[in-house]
Amino acid sequence: MSGPLSSLTVIEFAGIGPAPFAGMLLADLGATVVRIDRPPVEPGGDPLGALLRNDSIVDRGRHSVALNLKDPRAVQAALRLVDRADIVLEGFRPGVMEKLGLGPEVCHARHPRLVYGRMTGWGQHGPLAQTAGHDINYIALSGALHAIGSADRPMPPLNLVGDYGGGGMLMAFGLLAAVLHARTSGTGQVVDAAMVDGAALLMAAQFGFLAKGHWHDQRESNFLDGGAHFYGTYACADGKHIAVGAIEPAFYRELLARCGIDDPQFEQQWERAQWPQLREKLERLFAQRTRAQWCELLEGTDACVAPVLSLGEAADHPHLRARQTLVNAAGVLQPAPAPRFGATPARLPTAAPLVGSGTRTWLARAGLCAEEIDALLREGAACARDAMPQAAD
């Protein structure tokens, strides 16, 4: 792997949501990410289905070691892997790793420079720390969900604000900050990344506007939440949509001029009382032409207008094609690594690994001899790709 993080080794304990996303970000930029998976052969399970699960973009760039962490011998093998890592990344409820014998106290006693990342929804402490939840719950508590949606109801913005923006991205940032500290001080630490904290942090600008009296705590009453006519989406004649973001006066004037709008009411851009009527007028205007016709007139100008593209359409846009923002690897359309680096460019990582495909290799690199590895495999403490059932012809 190339990339600016090629010197880092990460041990990721398999999970779902923001922790794997953080692992993907690190792997994308060149880190060696070894994921400890559960063995796919479980009572009542589907071993072949688990074995062939190789279609997750978020899981790309990993190496997979399959260990049964209910077995003390597998736990010791995991600790041998941790001994040689810069970072541990886990996303379980507080206390789970301690019960397994893999908590930060145990790991730091063996490896004082280790950065130990803990990704949860509610954080490691607080009244809700042991409570189940999902993205929608965390952003609800932070105030973010209340600010998003139509006037009559909040609308979850997929799982972008809690899971990925406020969770995975913040975790990756925190891990790298702690690695810098460890390399200068010789001391590792725990990074407690909570989605509820991250979602609140993403609302910093809105809290700032609120403090200054420039933000109303009701949806569709502000300039960024669909309340303003100059910042929102509009349906076109063909049922497709365009996005308008003409906030600054110069960009707003450009929009009006290119659309041929000379109605004096539009001069009251920042009069909130005028916004509903001005939005209705723009709705009627944009409904007169197709999305393609509006893009021909407005896209690429300082009117700040862009087509609202579907996932399938996005890959064909000339700008995204020029930057290779979305790439097709092995028939799978996916986002390319970002951001871009001039001196240490990252390349698209390998596809998600088959569970257990790296078990033998990485246990050997952790210092286990062939006899020890064979014993773990034979006795069910570990599982290797070449030791699993093969698909019938």
Coordinates of C-alpha atoms in Angstrom, one line a residue:
M1 CA 0.0 0.0 0.0
S2 CA 1.0 3.6 -0.6
G3 CA -0.3 6.6 1.2
P4 CA 0.6 8.9 4.1
L5 CA -0.3 6.3 6.8
S6 CA 1.8 3.4 5.4
S7 CA 3.8 3.3 8.6
L8 CA 0.8 2.5 10.8
T9 CA -0.6 -0.9 11.8
V10 CA -4.1 -1.1 13.1
I11 CA -5.9 -4.0 14.8
E12 CA -9.6 -3.6 14.3
F13 CA -12.1 -5.8 16.1
A14 CA -14.9 -6.5 13.6
G15 CA -18.2 -4.6 14.1
I16 CA -20.7 -2.5 12.2
G17 CA -21.2 1.2 11.6
P18 CA -18.6 3.9 12.4
A19 CA -15.7 1.8 13.6
P20 CA -15.4 0.0 10.3
F21 CA -15.8 3.3 8.5
A22 CA -12.8 4.7 10.5
G23 CA -10.9 1.5 9.6
M24 CA -11.7 2.1 6.0
L25 CA -10.4 5.7 6.1
L26 CA -7.1 4.5 7.7
A27 CA -6.7 1.7 5.2
D28 CA -7.5 4.0 2.3
L29 CA -4.6 6.2 3.2
G30 CA -2.2 3.3 3.4
A31 CA -2.4 1.9 7.0
T32 CA -2.1 -1.8 7.4
V33 CA -5.5 -2.7 9.0
V34 CA -5.8 -6.3 10.4
R35 CA -9.4 -7.1 11.3
I36 CA -10.1 -9.7 13.9
D37 CA -13.3 -11.4 12.7
R38 CA -15.5 -14.0 14.3
P39 CA -15.0 -17.5 12.8
P40 CA -17.8 -17.9 10.3
V41 CA -18.7 -21.5 11.3
E42 CA -21.2 -21.1 14.2
P43 CA -24.1 -23.4 15.3
G44 CA -27.1 -22.7 13.2
G45 CA -25.2 -20.3 11.1
D46 CA -24.4 -20.2 7.4
P47 CA -20.7 -20.8 7.1
L48 CA -20.5 -20.6 3.4
G49 CA -22.5 -17.3 3.3
A50 CA -20.2 -15.8 5.9
L51 CA -17.2 -17.1 4.1
L52 CA -18.2 -15.5 0.8
R53 CA -19.3 -12.2 2.3
N54 CA -17.0 -10.0 0.2
D55 CA -19.1 -7.2 -1.1
S56 CA -18.8 -4.4 1.5
I57 CA -17.1 -1.2 0.3
V58 CA -16.6 -0.1 3.9
D59 CA -14.6 -3.3 4.6
R60 CA -12.1 -2.7 1.8
G61 CA -8.4 -2.7 2.4
R62 CA -8.3 -5.1 5.4
H63 CA -6.6 -8.3 6.3
S64 CA -8.8 -10.8 8.1
V65 CA -7.8 -13.0 11.1
A66 CA -10.7 -15.2 12.4
L67 CA -10.5 -15.8 16.1
N68 CA -13.0 -17.2 18.6
L69 CA -12.5 -14.6 21.4
K70 CA -14.5 -16.8 23.8
D71 CA -11.5 -19.0 23.9
P72 CA -8.6 -17.8 26.1
R73 CA -6.1 -19.1 23.6
A74 CA -7.6 -16.9 20.9
V75 CA -7.5 -13.9 23.3
Q76 CA -3.8 -14.5 23.8
A77 CA -3.3 -14.7 20.0
A78 CA -5.1 -11.4 19.7
L79 CA -2.9 -9.8 22.3
R80 CA 0.2 -10.9 20.3
L81 CA -1.2 -9.1 17.3
V82 CA -1.9 -6.0 19.4
D83 CA 1.7 -6.0 20.7
R84 CA 2.9 -5.2 17.2
A85 CA 0.3 -2.5 16.4
D86 CA 0.1 1.2 16.7
I87 CA -3.7 1.3 17.1
V88 CA -6.5 -0.8 18.4
L89 CA -10.0 0.0 17.1
E90 CA -13.2 -1.4 18.7
G91 CA -16.8 -0.6 18.6
F92 CA -18.5 -2.6 21.4
R93 CA -20.5 -1.4 24.3
P94 CA -18.4 -0.2 27.3
G95 CA -17.0 -3.2 29.3
V96 CA -17.2 -5.8 26.5
M97 CA -13.5 -5.7 25.7
E98 CA -12.7 -5.9 29.4
K99 CA -14.8 -9.0 29.8
L100 CA -12.9 -10.6 27.0
G101 CA -9.5 -9.8 28.6
L102 CA -8.7 -7.3 25.8
G103 CA -9.4 -4.0 27.5
P104 CA -7.1 -1.0 27.5
E105 CA -5.5 -1.7 30.9
V106 CA -4.4 -5.2 29.7
C107 CA -3.2 -3.9 26.4
H108 CA -1.4 -0.8 27.8
A109 CA 0.4 -3.0 30.4
R110 CA 1.9 -4.9 27.5
H111 CA 2.3 -2.0 25.0
P112 CA 2.4 1.4 26.7
R113 CA 2.6 3.4 23.4
L114 CA -0.6 1.8 22.1
V115 CA -3.5 4.1 21.0
Y116 CA -6.7 2.4 21.9
G117 CA -9.8 3.7 20.0
R118 CA -13.2 3.1 21.5
M119 CA -16.2 3.9 19.2
T120 CA -19.7 4.0 20.7
G121 CA -22.9 5.8 20.4
W122 CA -23.2 7.3 23.9
G123 CA -19.6 7.2 25.0
Q124 CA -17.8 5.3 27.7
H125 CA -19.6 6.9 30.6
G126 CA -22.9 8.7 31.3
P127 CA -26.5 7.5 32.1
L128 CA -27.0 6.0 28.6
A129 CA -23.6 4.4 28.1
Q130 CA -25.0 0.9 28.3
T131 CA -28.1 1.6 26.2
A132 CA -28.6 0.3 22.7
G133 CA -29.1 2.9 19.9
H134 CA -28.5 3.8 16.3
D135 CA -27.5 6.9 14.4
I136 CA -31.0 8.4 14.6
N137 CA -31.0 8.2 18.4
Y138 CA -27.6 9.8 18.8
I139 CA -28.3 12.7 16.5
A140 CA -31.7 13.2 18.1
L141 CA -30.1 13.8 21.5
S142 CA -27.4 16.1 20.1
G143 CA -29.9 18.6 18.6
A144 CA -28.8 17.8 15.0
L145 CA -31.9 15.8 14.0
H146 CA -34.2 18.5 15.3
A147 CA -32.6 21.0 12.8
I148 CA -33.0 18.7 9.7
G149 CA -36.2 18.0 7.8
S150 CA -39.4 19.7 6.9
A151 CA -41.3 22.1 9.1
D152 CA -43.7 19.4 10.3
R153 CA -41.2 16.6 11.1
P154 CA -37.5 15.9 11.5
M155 CA -35.9 13.8 8.7
P156 CA -32.9 11.6 9.4
P157 CA -30.1 12.4 6.9
L158 CA -29.3 8.7 6.2
N159 CA -26.7 7.7 8.7
L160 CA -24.2 10.3 7.7
V161 CA -24.2 12.7 10.7
G162 CA -23.9 10.2 13.6
D163 CA -22.3 7.0 12.2
Y164 CA -19.9 8.4 9.7
G165 CA -19.4 12.2 10.1
G166 CA -19.7 12.4 13.9
G167 CA -18.5 8.8 14.5
G168 CA -16.1 7.3 12.1
M169 CA -14.4 10.4 10.8
L170 CA -14.0 11.9 14.3
M171 CA -12.6 8.6 15.5
A172 CA -10.0 8.5 12.7
F173 CA -9.0 12.1 13.5
G174 CA -8.7 11.3 17.2
L175 CA -6.6 8.2 16.5
L176 CA -4.1 10.1 14.4
A177 CA -3.9 12.9 17.0
A178 CA -3.2 10.3 19.7
V179 CA -0.6 8.5 17.5
L180 CA 1.3 11.9 17.1
H181 CA 1.2 12.3 20.9
A182 CA 2.5 8.7 21.4
R183 CA 5.3 9.2 19.0
T184 CA 6.5 12.3 20.8
S185 CA 5.8 11.3 24.4
G186 CA 6.1 7.5 24.3
T187 CA 2.7 7.2 25.9
G188 CA -0.4 5.8 24.4
Q189 CA -4.0 6.5 25.5
V190 CA -7.6 5.7 25.1
V191 CA -9.6 7.6 22.5
D192 CA -13.3 7.8 23.6
A193 CA -15.2 8.7 20.4
A194 CA -19.0 8.9 20.9
M195 CA -21.4 9.6 18.0
V196 CA -23.6 11.8 20.3
D197 CA -20.5 14.0 20.9
G198 CA -19.5 14.0 17.3
A199 CA -23.0 14.9 16.1
A200 CA -23.1 17.8 18.5
L201 CA -19.6 18.9 17.3
L202 CA -20.8 19.0 13.7
M203 CA -23.5 21.5 14.9
A204 CA -20.9 24.0 16.0
A205 CA -21.9 26.6 13.4
Q206 CA -25.6 26.3 14.2
F207 CA -25.0 26.7 17.9
G208 CA -22.9 29.8 17.1
F209 CA -25.7 31.3 14.9
L210 CA -28.2 30.5 17.7
A211 CA -26.1 32.3 20.3
K212 CA -26.0 35.4 18.1
G213 CA -29.7 35.4 17.4
H214 CA -29.2 34.4 13.8
W215 CA -30.8 30.9 14.0
H216 CA -34.4 30.1 14.8
D217 CA -34.8 26.8 16.6
Q218 CA -37.5 25.6 14.2
R219 CA -37.0 23.7 11.0
E220 CA -37.3 25.5 7.6
S221 CA -37.0 28.9 9.1
N222 CA -33.3 29.5 8.5
F223 CA -31.0 30.1 5.5
L224 CA -29.4 26.6 5.5
D225 CA -32.4 24.4 6.4
G226 CA -34.7 25.0 3.5
G227 CA -36.3 28.1 4.8
A228 CA -34.6 30.5 2.5
H229 CA -35.6 30.6 -1.2
F230 CA -32.0 30.9 -2.2
Y231 CA -30.8 27.7 -0.5
G232 CA -32.8 24.6 -1.3
T233 CA -33.9 22.2 -4.0
Y234 CA -36.5 22.7 -6.8
A235 CA -38.4 20.3 -9.0
C236 CA -37.9 20.8 -12.7
A237 CA -40.3 20.1 -15.6
D238 CA -39.1 16.4 -15.9
G239 CA -39.5 15.7 -12.2
K240 CA -35.8 15.9 -11.5
H241 CA -34.3 18.4 -9.2
I242 CA -31.7 21.1 -9.0
A243 CA -29.9 22.4 -5.9
V244 CA -29.6 26.2 -5.4
G245 CA -27.1 27.6 -2.9
A246 CA -26.8 31.3 -3.9
I247 CA -26.2 32.7 -0.4
E248 CA -23.7 35.6 -1.0
P249 CA -25.1 38.7 -2.6
A250 CA -22.9 38.4 -5.7
F251 CA -23.9 34.8 -6.3
Y252 CA -27.6 35.7 -5.7
R253 CA -27.4 38.5 -8.2
E254 CA -25.8 36.1 -10.7
L255 CA -28.7 33.7 -10.2
L256 CA -31.4 36.3 -10.7
A257 CA -29.6 37.7 -13.8
R258 CA -29.2 34.4 -15.5
C259 CA -32.7 33.3 -14.7
G260 CA -34.0 36.7 -16.1
I261 CA -35.6 37.6 -12.8
D262 CA -36.3 41.3 -12.5
D263 CA -39.1 41.1 -9.9
P264 CA -38.3 43.8 -7.2
Q265 CA -39.5 41.5 -4.4
F266 CA -36.3 39.4 -5.0
E267 CA -34.2 42.3 -3.8
Q268 CA -35.3 41.5 -0.3
Q269 CA -33.1 38.5 -0.1
W270 CA -32.6 38.4 3.7
E271 CA -36.1 39.4 4.7
R272 CA -37.4 36.2 6.3
A273 CA -41.0 37.2 5.9
Q274 CA -40.6 37.3 2.1
W275 CA -39.0 33.8 1.8
P276 CA -42.2 31.8 1.5
Q277 CA -43.5 33.9 -1.4
L278 CA -40.1 34.0 -3.1
R279 CA -39.8 30.3 -2.8
E280 CA -43.2 29.8 -4.5
K281 CA -42.1 32.1 -7.3
L282 CA -38.9 30.1 -7.9
E283 CA -40.8 26.8 -7.7
R284 CA -43.0 28.1 -10.6
L285 CA -40.0 29.3 -12.5
F286 CA -37.9 26.1 -12.2
A287 CA -40.9 23.9 -13.1
Q288 CA -40.9 25.5 -16.6
R289 CA -37.7 23.7 -17.8
T290 CA -36.1 20.3 -17.5
R291 CA -33.1 19.7 -15.2
A292 CA -30.8 19.4 -18.2
Q293 CA -32.0 22.8 -19.6
W294 CA -31.4 24.5 -16.2
C295 CA -27.9 23.0 -16.0
E296 CA -27.1 24.2 -19.4
L297 CA -28.0 27.7 -18.3
L298 CA -26.7 27.7 -14.8
E299 CA -24.2 24.9 -14.0
G300 CA -20.6 26.1 -14.0
T301 CA -21.5 29.7 -13.2
D302 CA -21.3 31.6 -9.9
A303 CA -25.1 31.2 -9.6
C304 CA -24.3 28.2 -7.3
V305 CA -26.6 25.7 -9.0
A306 CA -26.0 21.9 -9.4
P307 CA -28.1 19.0 -10.5
V308 CA -29.4 16.6 -7.8
L309 CA -27.9 13.4 -9.1
S310 CA -28.8 9.9 -8.1
L311 CA -26.0 7.5 -7.0
G312 CA -26.0 6.0 -10.5
E313 CA -25.9 9.3 -12.2
A314 CA -23.1 10.8 -10.1
A315 CA -20.4 8.6 -11.6
D316 CA -21.1 10.0 -15.0
H317 CA -20.8 13.7 -14.2
P318 CA -17.9 15.3 -16.0
H319 CA -16.4 16.8 -12.9
L320 CA -16.5 13.6 -10.9
R321 CA -15.1 11.7 -13.9
A322 CA -12.2 14.2 -14.2
R323 CA -11.3 13.8 -10.5
Q324 CA -12.1 10.1 -10.4
T325 CA -14.2 10.8 -7.3
L326 CA -16.1 7.6 -7.9
V327 CA -14.3 4.6 -9.4
N328 CA -15.4 1.1 -10.6
A329 CA -13.3 -1.7 -9.1
A330 CA -14.1 -5.3 -10.0
G331 CA -17.6 -4.2 -11.1
V332 CA -18.3 -2.3 -7.9
L333 CA -18.9 1.5 -8.0
Q334 CA -17.4 3.1 -5.0
P335 CA -15.9 6.4 -3.7
A336 CA -12.1 6.8 -4.2
P337 CA -9.9 7.5 -1.2
A338 CA -9.9 11.1 0.0
P339 CA -8.4 13.6 0.5
R340 CA -5.7 13.8 -2.1
F341 CA -2.0 13.9 -1.2
G342 CA 0.7 15.4 -3.4
A343 CA 3.7 13.6 -2.1
T344 CA 2.1 10.4 -0.8
P345 CA -0.8 9.6 -3.0
A346 CA -3.2 6.9 -1.9
R347 CA -4.5 4.1 -4.2
L348 CA -7.8 2.3 -4.0
P349 CA -7.3 -0.5 -1.5
T350 CA -8.0 -4.2 -2.2
A351 CA -11.6 -5.5 -1.9
A352 CA -13.0 -6.6 1.4
P353 CA -11.2 -9.8 2.5
L354 CA -12.7 -13.2 3.0
V355 CA -13.1 -14.0 6.7
G356 CA -10.0 -15.8 7.9
S357 CA -8.0 -15.3 4.7
G358 CA -5.1 -13.8 6.6
T359 CA -5.2 -15.9 9.8
R360 CA -2.1 -18.0 9.2
T361 CA -0.1 -15.2 7.8
W362 CA -0.8 -12.7 10.5
L363 CA -0.6 -15.1 13.4
A364 CA 2.9 -16.1 12.1
R365 CA 3.9 -12.4 11.9
A366 CA 2.7 -12.0 15.5
G367 CA 5.3 -14.6 16.5
L368 CA 3.2 -17.8 16.7
C369 CA 4.9 -20.9 15.4
A370 CA 3.3 -23.2 12.9
E371 CA 2.5 -25.8 15.6
E372 CA 0.7 -23.1 17.7
I373 CA -1.3 -21.9 14.8
D374 CA -2.2 -25.5 13.8
A375 CA -3.4 -26.2 17.3
L376 CA -5.6 -23.0 17.4
L377 CA -7.2 -24.0 14.1
R378 CA -7.6 -27.7 15.0
E379 CA -9.3 -26.9 18.3
G380 CA -11.6 -24.2 17.0
A381 CA -9.9 -21.1 18.6
A382 CA -9.1 -19.8 15.2
C383 CA -10.3 -20.3 11.6
A384 CA -8.3 -20.0 8.4
R385 CA -9.5 -19.6 4.9
D386 CA -7.8 -22.7 3.7
A387 CA -9.3 -24.7 6.6
M388 CA -12.9 -23.8 5.8
P389 CA -15.5 -25.8 3.9
Q390 CA -15.2 -25.2 0.1
A391 CA -18.2 -24.5 -2.1
A392 CA -19.5 -27.4 -4.1
D393 CA -18.8 -27.4 -7.8

